[in-house]
Coordinates of C-alpha atoms in Angstrom, one line a residue:
M1 CA -6.6 16.2 29.8
K2 CA -9.0 19.1 29.2
V3 CA -10.0 21.7 26.5
D4 CA -8.6 24.9 27.4
R5 CA -11.5 27.5 27.4
R6 CA -9.6 30.4 26.9
T7 CA -6.8 30.1 24.1
L8 CA -8.0 30.4 20.6
L9 CA -5.6 29.6 17.9
V10 CA -7.3 28.7 14.9
G11 CA -9.9 31.0 13.1
S12 CA -11.2 34.2 14.8
G13 CA -14.0 34.8 17.4
A14 CA -14.5 32.5 20.4
L15 CA -16.7 29.7 20.3
A16 CA -18.9 28.1 23.3
L17 CA -17.2 24.7 23.9
T18 CA -20.0 23.0 25.8
T19 CA -22.6 21.4 23.4
G20 CA -25.0 20.2 26.0
L21 CA -24.2 16.7 25.4
P22 CA -22.3 14.2 27.8
G23 CA -18.9 14.1 27.2
V24 CA -18.9 16.2 24.3
A25 CA -17.1 19.5 24.0
R26 CA -16.6 21.6 20.7
A27 CA -13.0 22.7 20.0
A28 CA -13.1 24.0 16.1
Q29 CA -11.4 26.9 17.1
S30 CA -9.4 26.5 20.4
E31 CA -6.7 24.6 21.5
I32 CA -7.0 21.0 22.9
V33 CA -4.6 21.0 26.0
V34 CA -3.2 17.7 27.0
D35 CA -1.4 17.7 30.3
T36 CA -1.3 14.5 31.3
P37 CA 2.5 13.3 32.4
M38 CA 3.9 10.8 30.0
A39 CA 7.5 9.0 30.5
A40 CA 9.0 9.8 26.8
P41 CA 8.8 6.2 25.1
R42 CA 11.7 5.3 23.4
W43 CA 10.4 5.6 19.9
A44 CA 10.2 9.2 20.4
V45 CA 13.2 9.6 21.8
L46 CA 15.1 7.8 18.7
Q47 CA 12.5 10.0 16.3
R48 CA 13.5 13.2 17.5
H49 CA 17.4 11.9 17.4
L50 CA 16.9 10.6 13.8
I51 CA 15.5 14.1 12.6
A52 CA 18.4 15.8 14.2
M53 CA 21.0 13.2 13.1
Q54 CA 20.0 13.4 9.6
G55 CA 19.8 17.0 9.5
D56 CA 23.5 17.2 10.9
A57 CA 24.3 14.8 8.0
A58 CA 22.8 16.2 5.1
R59 CA 24.7 19.5 6.1
A60 CA 28.2 17.6 5.9
F61 CA 26.7 15.6 2.7
H62 CA 26.5 19.2 1.1
D63 CA 29.8 20.6 2.3
R64 CA 31.2 17.3 0.9
Y65 CA 29.7 17.5 -2.9
F66 CA 28.3 21.3 -3.3
N67 CA 30.2 24.5 -3.6
A68 CA 29.8 27.6 -1.8
R69 CA 27.6 28.4 -4.4
H70 CA 25.5 25.5 -3.9
E71 CA 26.3 24.2 -7.4
I72 CA 26.8 20.3 -7.5
E73 CA 30.9 19.6 -8.0
A74 CA 30.7 17.0 -10.5
F75 CA 31.3 16.4 -14.4
L76 CA 28.2 17.7 -15.8
R77 CA 26.3 15.7 -18.9
W78 CA 23.2 15.2 -20.4
G79 CA 21.4 11.8 -20.7
A80 CA 19.2 9.5 -18.9
N81 CA 21.8 7.9 -16.8
D82 CA 23.6 10.7 -15.2
G83 CA 21.5 13.8 -16.6
P84 CA 20.4 17.0 -14.5
D85 CA 17.9 14.9 -13.1
D86 CA 20.4 13.4 -11.4
A87 CA 22.1 16.2 -10.2
I88 CA 19.3 17.7 -8.3
E89 CA 18.2 14.1 -7.0
A90 CA 21.5 14.1 -4.5
I91 CA 19.3 16.2 -2.3
N92 CA 16.0 14.0 -2.4
D93 CA 13.7 14.2 0.6
W94 CA 15.4 17.4 2.1
P95 CA 12.4 19.3 2.0
Y96 CA 10.2 16.1 3.6
L97 CA 12.4 16.2 6.6
Y98 CA 11.9 19.8 7.0
L99 CA 8.2 19.1 6.9
I100 CA 8.8 16.6 9.1
G101 CA 10.3 18.7 11.8
A102 CA 13.9 19.2 11.1
D103 CA 15.8 22.7 11.6
A104 CA 14.6 25.4 9.2
G105 CA 18.5 25.8 7.7
L106 CA 17.6 22.4 6.0
L107 CA 15.0 24.1 4.0
D108 CA 17.2 26.9 3.4
L109 CA 19.7 24.4 2.0
A110 CA 17.7 22.7 -0.3
R111 CA 16.4 25.6 -1.6
A112 CA 19.8 27.4 -2.3
V113 CA 21.1 24.0 -4.3
Q114 CA 17.8 24.2 -6.2
E115 CA 18.3 27.6 -7.2
A116 CA 22.0 26.8 -7.7
H117 CA 20.6 23.9 -10.0
F118 CA 18.4 26.0 -12.4
L119 CA 21.4 28.4 -12.9
Q120 CA 24.0 25.6 -13.6
Y121 CA 22.2 23.4 -15.9
S122 CA 20.9 26.3 -17.6
A123 CA 24.6 27.3 -18.6
A124 CA 25.4 23.8 -19.4
R125 CA 25.7 22.9 -23.0
T126 CA 25.8 19.9 -25.0
R127 CA 28.1 19.2 -28.2
D128 CA 26.3 17.1 -30.3
V129 CA 23.0 16.5 -28.5
P130 CA 20.5 18.9 -30.7
M131 CA 18.2 19.5 -27.9
G132 CA 20.6 20.7 -25.4
R133 CA 23.1 22.8 -27.3
N134 CA 21.3 25.9 -26.2
G135 CA 21.3 24.7 -22.6
M136 CA 20.6 21.3 -20.7
Y137 CA 17.8 23.4 -19.1
V138 CA 16.0 26.1 -21.5
R139 CA 13.7 28.5 -19.2
E140 CA 15.2 26.4 -16.3
F141 CA 13.4 23.3 -17.5
P142 CA 14.5 20.4 -19.7
P143 CA 14.2 21.3 -23.0
Q144 CA 13.4 17.4 -24.6
M145 CA 13.5 14.5 -22.2
D146 CA 11.1 11.4 -21.2
W147 CA 9.0 12.1 -18.1
Q148 CA 10.5 9.5 -15.7
H149 CA 13.5 11.5 -15.8
I150 CA 11.8 14.7 -15.6
S151 CA 9.7 13.5 -12.9
E152 CA 12.8 12.5 -10.9
G153 CA 14.4 15.8 -11.3
L154 CA 11.2 17.6 -9.8
T155 CA 11.2 15.6 -6.6
T156 CA 12.7 18.9 -4.7
F157 CA 10.7 21.2 -6.7
N158 CA 7.6 19.5 -6.2
Q159 CA 8.0 19.7 -2.6
L160 CA 8.7 23.3 -2.0
G161 CA 5.5 24.9 -2.5
L162 CA 4.4 22.8 1.1
C163 CA 7.5 24.6 3.1
T164 CA 7.0 28.0 1.1
P165 CA 3.4 28.4 -0.6
K166 CA 3.9 32.5 -0.8
D167 CA 7.1 32.3 -2.4
A168 CA 6.5 34.4 -5.6
K169 CA 9.8 32.7 -7.7
L170 CA 8.2 29.5 -7.1
I171 CA 4.7 30.4 -8.0
E172 CA 6.0 32.0 -11.3
R173 CA 8.0 29.5 -12.0
T174 CA 5.3 26.4 -11.6
R175 CA 2.6 28.4 -13.7
R176 CA 5.3 28.7 -16.4
F177 CA 6.5 24.7 -16.2
A178 CA 2.8 23.8 -15.6
D179 CA 1.9 26.2 -18.9
F180 CA 4.3 23.9 -21.1
Y181 CA 1.8 21.2 -20.8
T182 CA -1.8 23.0 -20.7
G183 CA -1.1 24.4 -24.8
R184 CA -1.0 28.0 -23.4
D185 CA 2.9 28.4 -23.9
P186 CA 3.5 29.6 -27.4
I187 CA 6.8 27.7 -28.0
A188 CA 6.5 24.3 -25.8
R189 CA 3.4 23.2 -28.0
N190 CA 3.6 19.8 -26.0
Y191 CA -0.3 19.5 -25.5
D192 CA -2.7 18.8 -28.4
T193 CA -6.1 20.5 -26.7
K194 CA -8.1 19.1 -29.1
L195 CA -7.0 15.5 -29.2
K196 CA -6.2 15.6 -25.3
L197 CA -2.7 14.3 -25.8
I198 CA 1.1 15.0 -25.4
R199 CA 2.5 14.7 -28.7
S200 CA 5.9 12.9 -27.8
M201 CA 7.1 10.9 -25.1
F202 CA 10.1 13.1 -25.5
N203 CA 8.9 16.8 -24.2
G204 CA 10.1 19.5 -22.4
S205 CA 10.4 23.4 -22.7
I206 CA 11.1 23.9 -26.3
G207 CA 8.1 21.4 -26.9
P208 CA 7.5 17.9 -28.4
L209 CA 10.2 15.9 -30.7
M210 CA 8.5 14.7 -33.2
R211 CA 11.0 12.5 -34.6
P212 CA 12.2 8.9 -33.2
A213 CA 14.7 9.5 -30.4
T214 CA 18.4 8.5 -30.8
M215 CA 21.0 6.8 -29.0
L216 CA 22.6 10.0 -28.7
D217 CA 19.2 11.6 -27.6
W218 CA 19.1 9.4 -24.7
A219 CA 23.1 8.8 -24.0
G220 CA 24.3 12.3 -24.1
D221 CA 27.8 13.3 -25.5
P222 CA 30.8 11.0 -25.9
F223 CA 33.1 11.0 -22.9
D224 CA 35.6 9.0 -21.5
T225 CA 34.3 6.9 -19.0
K226 CA 37.4 5.3 -17.5
P227 CA 37.9 7.9 -14.8
F228 CA 34.3 7.6 -13.5
E229 CA 32.3 5.4 -11.1
M230 CA 29.6 3.8 -13.7
V231 CA 27.0 3.1 -11.4
H232 CA 24.5 1.6 -13.9
G233 CA 26.9 -1.3 -14.8
E234 CA 28.1 -0.1 -18.5
S235 CA 31.9 0.2 -18.7
S236 CA 32.4 2.2 -21.6
Y237 CA 30.8 5.0 -23.4
A238 CA 30.0 2.7 -26.4
D239 CA 27.9 0.4 -23.8
T240 CA 26.0 3.5 -22.5
L241 CA 25.0 4.5 -26.2
E242 CA 24.3 0.7 -26.8
H243 CA 22.0 0.9 -23.7
Y244 CA 19.7 2.8 -25.9
R245 CA 19.9 1.5 -29.2
E246 CA 15.9 0.1 -28.8
Y247 CA 14.5 3.1 -27.1
T248 CA 13.3 5.0 -30.5
E249 CA 9.9 4.6 -30.4
T250 CA 9.3 8.0 -28.7
V251 CA 6.9 9.8 -31.0
G252 CA 3.1 10.2 -29.8
D253 CA 1.9 10.1 -26.3
N254 CA 3.1 7.8 -23.4
P255 CA 1.5 7.2 -20.1
L256 CA 4.8 8.1 -18.4
N257 CA 3.6 11.8 -19.5
L258 CA 0.9 11.5 -16.9
H259 CA 3.6 12.4 -14.4
S260 CA 3.0 16.2 -15.6
T261 CA 0.0 16.4 -13.8
A262 CA 1.9 17.3 -10.7
L263 CA 3.1 20.1 -12.3
G264 CA -0.7 20.8 -13.0
F265 CA -1.7 20.4 -9.2
N266 CA 0.9 22.3 -7.8
A267 CA 0.1 25.1 -10.0
W268 CA -3.9 24.8 -8.9
M269 CA -2.2 24.6 -5.4
L270 CA 0.0 27.6 -5.6
T271 CA -1.9 30.2 -8.2
G272 CA -5.5 29.4 -6.9
E273 CA -6.2 29.2 -10.8
A274 CA -8.8 26.0 -11.6
R275 CA -7.9 25.8 -15.1
F276 CA -4.5 24.0 -13.7
R277 CA -6.9 21.8 -12.1
D278 CA -9.0 21.4 -15.1
W279 CA -6.5 20.5 -17.5
M280 CA -5.2 17.8 -15.1
L281 CA -8.3 16.0 -14.6
E282 CA -9.0 16.1 -18.8
Y283 CA -5.8 14.9 -19.3
V284 CA -6.3 12.1 -16.9
E285 CA -9.9 11.4 -18.0
A286 CA -8.3 10.7 -21.5
W287 CA -6.3 8.3 -20.7
M288 CA -9.1 6.5 -18.8
S289 CA -11.1 6.7 -22.0
R290 CA -7.7 4.8 -24.1
A291 CA -7.9 2.3 -21.4
K292 CA -11.6 1.7 -21.6
A293 CA -11.2 1.0 -25.4
N294 CA -8.4 -1.0 -25.1
G295 CA -10.3 -3.4 -23.0
G296 CA -9.5 -2.2 -19.7
I297 CA -5.2 -1.8 -20.2
L298 CA -3.9 1.4 -20.2
P299 CA -1.8 1.3 -23.8
S300 CA 1.5 2.4 -24.0
N301 CA 1.4 4.4 -26.8
I302 CA -1.0 6.7 -28.3
G303 CA 0.0 7.9 -32.0
P304 CA -0.3 12.0 -32.6
D305 CA -3.3 11.4 -34.5
G306 CA -5.1 10.2 -31.1
R307 CA -5.0 6.4 -32.4
I308 CA -3.5 3.7 -30.0
G309 CA -0.6 2.2 -30.9
G310 CA -0.5 5.4 -33.6
G311 CA 3.4 6.0 -33.1
A312 CA 4.3 2.2 -32.4
G313 CA 2.8 0.8 -35.7
G314 CA -0.4 0.1 -34.4
R315 CA 0.5 -1.9 -31.5
W316 CA -1.4 -1.2 -28.2
Y317 CA 1.7 -2.3 -26.3
G318 CA 4.5 -0.3 -28.2
G319 CA 6.9 2.5 -27.3
A320 CA 9.4 2.9 -25.1
Y321 CA 9.0 1.8 -21.6
G322 CA 5.9 0.1 -22.6
W323 CA 4.3 -3.1 -22.0
G324 CA 6.4 -4.9 -24.5
F325 CA 9.6 -3.2 -23.8
S326 CA 12.1 -5.6 -23.2
P327 CA 15.7 -4.4 -24.7
V328 CA 18.9 -6.0 -24.7
S329 CA 21.3 -4.9 -21.9
P330 CA 24.9 -4.5 -23.3
V331 CA 26.2 -5.5 -19.9
T332 CA 24.3 -9.0 -19.7
G333 CA 23.6 -9.6 -23.7
K334 CA 20.2 -10.4 -22.2
R335 CA 16.7 -8.7 -22.3
E336 CA 15.5 -7.1 -19.4
D337 CA 11.8 -6.0 -18.9
R338 CA 11.6 -2.3 -18.7
N339 CA 8.0 -1.6 -18.6
R340 CA 7.4 1.7 -16.6
I341 CA 3.6 1.6 -17.1
P342 CA 3.0 0.9 -13.3
R343 CA 4.7 4.5 -12.5
A344 CA 1.9 6.1 -14.8
I345 CA -0.5 5.8 -11.4
M346 CA 0.8 8.7 -10.1
G347 CA -1.3 10.9 -12.6
F348 CA -4.8 8.8 -11.3
M349 CA -3.6 9.3 -7.4
N350 CA -3.3 13.1 -8.5
A351 CA -6.8 13.4 -9.8
Y352 CA -7.8 11.6 -6.7
L353 CA -6.3 13.8 -4.7
A354 CA -8.1 16.7 -5.9
T355 CA -11.3 15.3 -6.1
G356 CA -11.7 11.6 -4.0
D357 CA -13.4 10.4 -6.9
D358 CA -12.7 6.3 -6.6
R359 CA -13.3 6.3 -10.5
Y360 CA -9.4 6.8 -11.0
L361 CA -8.6 4.0 -8.8
Q362 CA -11.1 1.3 -10.1
V363 CA -8.9 1.8 -13.8
W364 CA -6.0 0.5 -12.3
R365 CA -8.0 -2.5 -10.0
D366 CA -9.5 -3.4 -13.6
Q367 CA -6.6 -3.6 -15.1
N368 CA -4.9 -5.6 -12.5
A369 CA -8.1 -8.0 -12.5
R370 CA -7.1 -8.1 -16.5
I371 CA -3.9 -9.4 -16.2
N372 CA -4.6 -11.8 -13.3
A373 CA -6.7 -13.1 -15.5
A374 CA -4.3 -14.2 -17.8
S375 CA -2.4 -16.2 -15.1
K376 CA -1.3 -19.8 -15.7
K377 CA 0.6 -22.1 -13.7
I378 CA 4.1 -22.9 -13.9
D379 CA 6.2 -25.4 -12.7
G380 CA 3.0 -25.8 -10.5
V381 CA 2.7 -22.1 -9.4
D382 CA 0.1 -19.7 -10.2
S383 CA 2.0 -16.9 -12.0
A384 CA 0.8 -13.6 -13.6
P385 CA 2.4 -12.2 -16.7
T386 CA 3.7 -8.4 -16.1
M387 CA 4.6 -7.9 -20.1
F388 CA 2.6 -8.2 -23.4
G389 CA 4.5 -8.4 -27.0
K390 CA 3.2 -9.8 -30.3
Q391 CA 2.8 -13.3 -28.7
G392 CA 0.8 -12.0 -26.2
W393 CA 1.5 -12.1 -22.5
Y394 CA 4.9 -13.0 -20.9
S395 CA 7.5 -12.8 -18.3
F396 CA 5.1 -14.6 -15.9
K397 CA 6.1 -14.1 -12.0
P398 CA 5.0 -16.2 -9.3
G399 CA 1.9 -15.0 -7.5
P400 CA -0.6 -12.5 -8.0
Y401 CA -0.3 -9.5 -10.5
R402 CA 0.1 -6.8 -7.4
Y403 CA 1.5 -3.8 -9.2
N404 CA 0.2 -0.5 -7.4
T405 CA -2.2 -2.3 -5.3
G406 CA -0.6 -0.7 -2.1
E407 CA -1.2 2.9 -3.5
I408 CA -4.8 1.7 -4.5
W409 CA -5.3 0.6 -0.8
Y410 CA -4.1 3.6 1.0
L411 CA -6.3 6.3 -0.9
S412 CA -9.2 3.8 -0.7
M413 CA -9.1 2.2 2.6
R414 CA -11.0 -0.5 1.2
E415 CA -10.7 -3.8 3.0
S416 CA -11.0 -5.5 -0.6
D417 CA -8.3 -3.2 -1.8
R418 CA -5.9 -4.3 1.6
A419 CA -6.6 -8.1 0.6
A420 CA -5.5 -7.8 -2.7
M421 CA -1.8 -5.9 -1.6
A422 CA 1.2 -7.8 0.1
A423 CA 1.6 -7.1 3.9
T424 CA 4.4 -5.3 5.0
P425 CA 6.2 -4.5 8.3
W426 CA 4.2 -1.1 8.2
T427 CA 1.0 -2.7 7.5
D428 CA 1.7 -5.1 10.0
F429 CA 2.4 -2.4 12.5
L430 CA -1.0 -0.5 11.9
D431 CA -2.9 -3.8 12.3
G432 CA -1.2 -4.4 15.8
K433 CA 0.9 -7.5 14.3
S434 CA 3.9 -5.8 14.7
P435 CA 4.5 -3.7 17.8
D436 CA 8.3 -3.4 17.2
W437 CA 8.3 -2.1 14.2
A438 CA 8.6 1.6 14.9
E439 CA 11.7 1.3 17.0
Q440 CA 13.2 -1.2 15.0
A441 CA 12.6 1.3 11.8
L442 CA 14.1 4.2 13.4
M443 CA 17.3 2.4 14.6
D444 CA 17.7 0.9 11.0
D445 CA 17.4 4.5 9.6
M446 CA 20.0 5.5 12.3
D447 CA 22.3 2.9 11.0
R448 CA 21.9 4.3 7.5
V449 CA 22.9 7.0 8.2
R450 CA 26.2 6.2 9.8
T451 CA 26.6 4.1 7.1
Q452 CA 25.8 6.7 4.4
M453 CA 28.2 9.1 6.2
V454 CA 31.1 6.5 6.5
R455 CA 30.8 6.4 2.3
V456 CA 30.8 10.0 2.2
R457 CA 34.1 10.2 4.0
E458 CA 35.6 7.8 2.1
D459 CA 34.7 8.7 -1.2
K460 CA 37.8 9.7 -3.6
T461 CA 36.2 11.0 -6.4
T462 CA 36.6 14.8 -7.2
A463 CA 34.6 17.1 -9.6
Q464 CA 36.4 15.8 -12.3
T465 CA 36.0 12.3 -11.5
R466 CA 32.5 12.3 -10.2
L467 CA 29.6 12.1 -12.8
A468 CA 26.5 13.6 -11.2
D469 CA 24.8 10.7 -10.2
N470 CA 27.3 9.1 -7.9
P471 CA 26.3 11.7 -4.9
I472 CA 22.6 9.8 -5.2
E473 CA 23.5 6.9 -3.4
R474 CA 25.3 8.5 0.0
N475 CA 22.6 11.0 0.7
P476 CA 22.6 10.1 4.4
V477 CA 18.7 11.3 4.6
S478 CA 15.9 8.5 4.4
V479 CA 12.5 9.6 5.2
T480 CA 9.9 6.4 4.4
A481 CA 10.0 5.5 8.0
L482 CA 9.5 8.8 9.4
L483 CA 6.7 9.8 7.1
H484 CA 4.8 6.6 8.2
Q485 CA 5.2 7.4 11.6
T486 CA 4.7 11.1 11.7
M487 CA 2.0 11.7 8.9
G488 CA 0.6 8.1 8.2
A489 CA 2.0 8.9 4.9
I490 CA 3.2 6.8 2.1
H491 CA 6.5 7.7 0.4
V492 CA 6.0 7.0 -3.0
A493 CA 9.3 7.7 -4.3
R494 CA 10.1 4.7 -2.1
P495 CA 6.6 2.8 -1.1
P496 CA 6.6 -0.2 1.5
W497 CA 5.6 -2.3 -1.2
S498 CA 8.5 -1.6 -3.5
K499 CA 8.3 -5.0 -4.9
N500 CA 4.7 -4.3 -6.1
S501 CA 5.5 -0.7 -7.2
P502 CA 8.4 0.7 -9.0
N503 CA 10.1 3.7 -7.2
Q504 CA 9.2 7.4 -8.7
G505 CA 10.3 10.7 -8.3
G506 CA 8.4 14.3 -8.5
T507 CA 5.5 13.0 -6.6
L508 CA 2.9 15.0 -4.3
L509 CA 2.5 14.4 -0.5
F510 CA -0.2 11.4 0.1
A511 CA -0.7 12.0 3.9
R512 CA -3.0 11.4 6.4
L513 CA -1.9 14.3 8.3
R514 CA 0.6 16.9 8.4
H515 CA 1.7 19.3 11.4
F516 CA 2.4 22.9 12.2
D517 CA 4.5 24.7 14.8
A518 CA 2.2 27.2 16.3
D519 CA 4.8 28.9 18.2
A520 CA 7.7 29.1 15.3
R521 CA 4.6 29.6 12.8
R522 CA 6.1 26.7 10.5
P523 CA 5.4 23.5 9.0
G524 CA 6.4 20.4 10.8
L525 CA 6.4 19.0 14.3
P526 CA 7.6 21.7 17.2
D527 CA 10.9 21.0 18.7
D528 CA 10.8 17.9 21.3
V529 CA 7.4 16.6 19.9
A530 CA 7.1 13.1 18.5
L531 CA 3.9 11.3 16.9
L532 CA 3.3 8.0 16.2
V533 CA 0.5 7.1 13.8
E534 CA -0.7 4.0 15.4
K535 CA -4.0 2.9 13.6
L536 CA -5.5 4.0 9.9
S537 CA -9.0 3.4 8.6
R538 CA -11.1 5.0 6.0
N539 CA -13.0 7.4 9.4
S540 CA -10.4 7.6 11.6
T541 CA -6.5 8.1 12.6
T542 CA -5.0 6.7 15.9
L543 CA -2.1 8.5 17.3
S544 CA 0.2 9.1 20.1
L545 CA 1.9 12.3 20.5
V546 CA 3.8 13.5 23.6
N547 CA 6.5 16.1 24.5
I548 CA 9.6 15.0 25.6
N549 CA 10.5 18.4 27.0
P550 CA 10.0 18.5 30.8
A551 CA 10.2 22.2 31.1
Q552 CA 8.5 23.9 28.3
T553 CA 5.2 23.8 26.6
R554 CA 4.8 22.8 23.2
R555 CA 2.0 24.1 20.3
L556 CA 1.1 22.1 17.3
I557 CA -1.7 22.3 15.0
V558 CA -2.6 18.8 13.6
R559 CA -3.8 19.4 10.0
G560 CA -6.3 16.2 7.9
G561 CA -4.2 15.3 5.0
G562 CA -1.3 16.8 3.1
Y563 CA -3.2 19.6 1.5
G564 CA -6.0 19.9 3.9
E565 CA -7.8 17.5 2.1
H566 CA -9.3 15.5 5.1
R567 CA -11.8 16.8 7.8
I568 CA -11.1 16.7 11.4
E569 CA -14.9 15.9 12.7
A570 CA -14.0 15.0 16.2
V571 CA -10.9 14.2 18.5
R572 CA -11.3 11.3 21.1
L573 CA -9.2 11.9 24.0
G574 CA -9.8 9.3 26.6
D575 CA -13.8 9.6 27.5
R576 CA -14.2 12.7 25.6
R577 CA -15.2 13.2 22.2
I578 CA -14.2 17.1 21.1
L579 CA -16.3 18.1 18.0
V580 CA -13.6 19.5 15.4
G581 CA -15.4 20.3 12.0
N582 CA -12.3 21.5 10.1
R583 CA -9.1 20.4 8.5
D584 CA -7.1 21.7 11.3
V585 CA -7.0 21.0 15.0
A586 CA -4.5 22.9 17.6
I587 CA -3.2 21.0 20.7
R588 CA -1.1 22.3 23.3
L589 CA 1.3 19.7 25.2
E590 CA 2.3 20.7 28.2
P591 CA 6.0 19.9 29.9
G592 CA 6.3 16.2 30.0
S593 CA 2.8 15.6 28.7
G594 CA 1.7 12.8 26.3
A595 CA -1.8 11.3 25.1
R596 CA -3.0 8.8 22.9
I597 CA -6.0 10.1 20.4
T598 CA -8.4 9.2 17.9
L599 CA -9.4 11.5 15.1
E600 CA -12.4 10.8 13.5
M601 CA -12.4 12.1 10.0
Q602 CA -14.1 12.5 6.5
C603 CA -11.0 11.9 4.3
F604 CA -10.8 13.4 0.9
S605 CA -13.9 15.7 1.8
L606 CA -12.2 19.5 1.3
Q607 CA -10.8 20.8 -1.4
P608 CA -6.8 20.7 -1.2
S609 CA -5.1 23.9 -0.1
L610 CA -1.7 24.8 0.4
A611 CA -3.0 27.8 2.9
W612 CA -1.2 27.4 6.1
P613 CA -3.7 27.8 9.1
D614 CA -5.5 31.0 10.5
G615 CA -3.2 33.0 12.4
M616 CA 0.1 31.7 10.7
S617 CA 0.7 33.4 7.9

């Protein structure tokens, strides 16, 4: 193992590599060469095979459910059950698979589907639902819908900046979409700049819906359900409509609107305009103030006048998807808890990503503490509440309230936060307690690809008998394990601690590392390179990497953080400590070589950026 004194990759101009200190070299602008032979570990072979396998499966999936113009072939509808967001969710995580190291053709396919999706749903119209009569998309965006579903529909879109940060059309769209929420757009007056609130839970490109939403607004136009696979359990349109009978309290701000901050973050990254960051932080800070004013609990409704509970009869816990939202299911006839407030942590995570300010996490620690303080014994078991209504806390579950504790720990890396969350197979692996996890997780995902493709081949539906949400369940791409392993990242859409955190689409990338292929000049691990993050701490990342190609050299750049927010201070390789002092470090892997290295890091110490490493643009 040696530091190459000749190859300059990051930045410009040569730097002296010798510091004068024993065992210390400087490599901030030079390649680190790994030339120690390493037999390809089984996890590495499985990892590369899974990446290729999923890429091939995604193409076959596309050819089954999308036409030559890349439009989904389905019965197009408006609605929260099977609306526009579901159509584009069929390709969830394809850009992430590309960022991990899949073939560039997969990104081309994802971008083509996204482009066709905008056109297809801009042309589609509702008959009865008023906000969709001029297009299920207006200005390429939902005209009015709630942010659980808007965010899900932005899952692919929000990942594209990481792949193509100089795409002029992407930049223009992101700026336009974000300004629907900053108060600048003259039509979409969603944001009250004085009260710092979004005026309605139903909002979008035509502005806020300032009346209670109806069952029709949520469910979409009437249709005959008989030819279709109804994946949400309803057996008729009447059931679909009835599902939304109690979804009427939508006027005023709702914590789910915090998902709009992902647009603000991406607009800041893509345009460089700090006003988007400032708006994002302003809106999150407003919700922090509301939680403080509400005794440490994030209220689930803010009236258009700024009063807590003002859009829900004065009830801080009111509103659709709120703390007290337990509507009757038409399928079971029973009340079901549908509190979506835990999903609002996404906005606070975005603010933390931008600043590294722990105050944004403390709000959620304090809220969890308040909820746990209301615990009581039920049948001799300590149980914590998950809901709040006019009779107080209810819907107690065994054990402590642990929602979002995994996300809090991942960002803070505090021991106290780790103690608050439940262990998972991944965290056990990071703790050295589950050494077989990496290989088993990859094999499980390979089995899933095979199962999904059998389901695709056996699917007898046609464009006339298929709803937009039917293909989602057959998507063969699954990147959670690959994100954990190659980036030390969490997959917020499918967190490993999912029992204590709801799945949510449209999130940003929260990663300890990301990678670039220095020769192909693209994001992702180079061909034949596998990487396994083995340990995470607040100030270090330990990983193994290997070039399984016995004949070709591979060159990569490892970046600290999904957006370069972590500074890599030094690399420990064997008995050497190589100073870096940059967000990027360049590594050359000789044929059949590998190493275990530790990166000393200062996490969340740099301003995030989508700019590629020097020399790659």
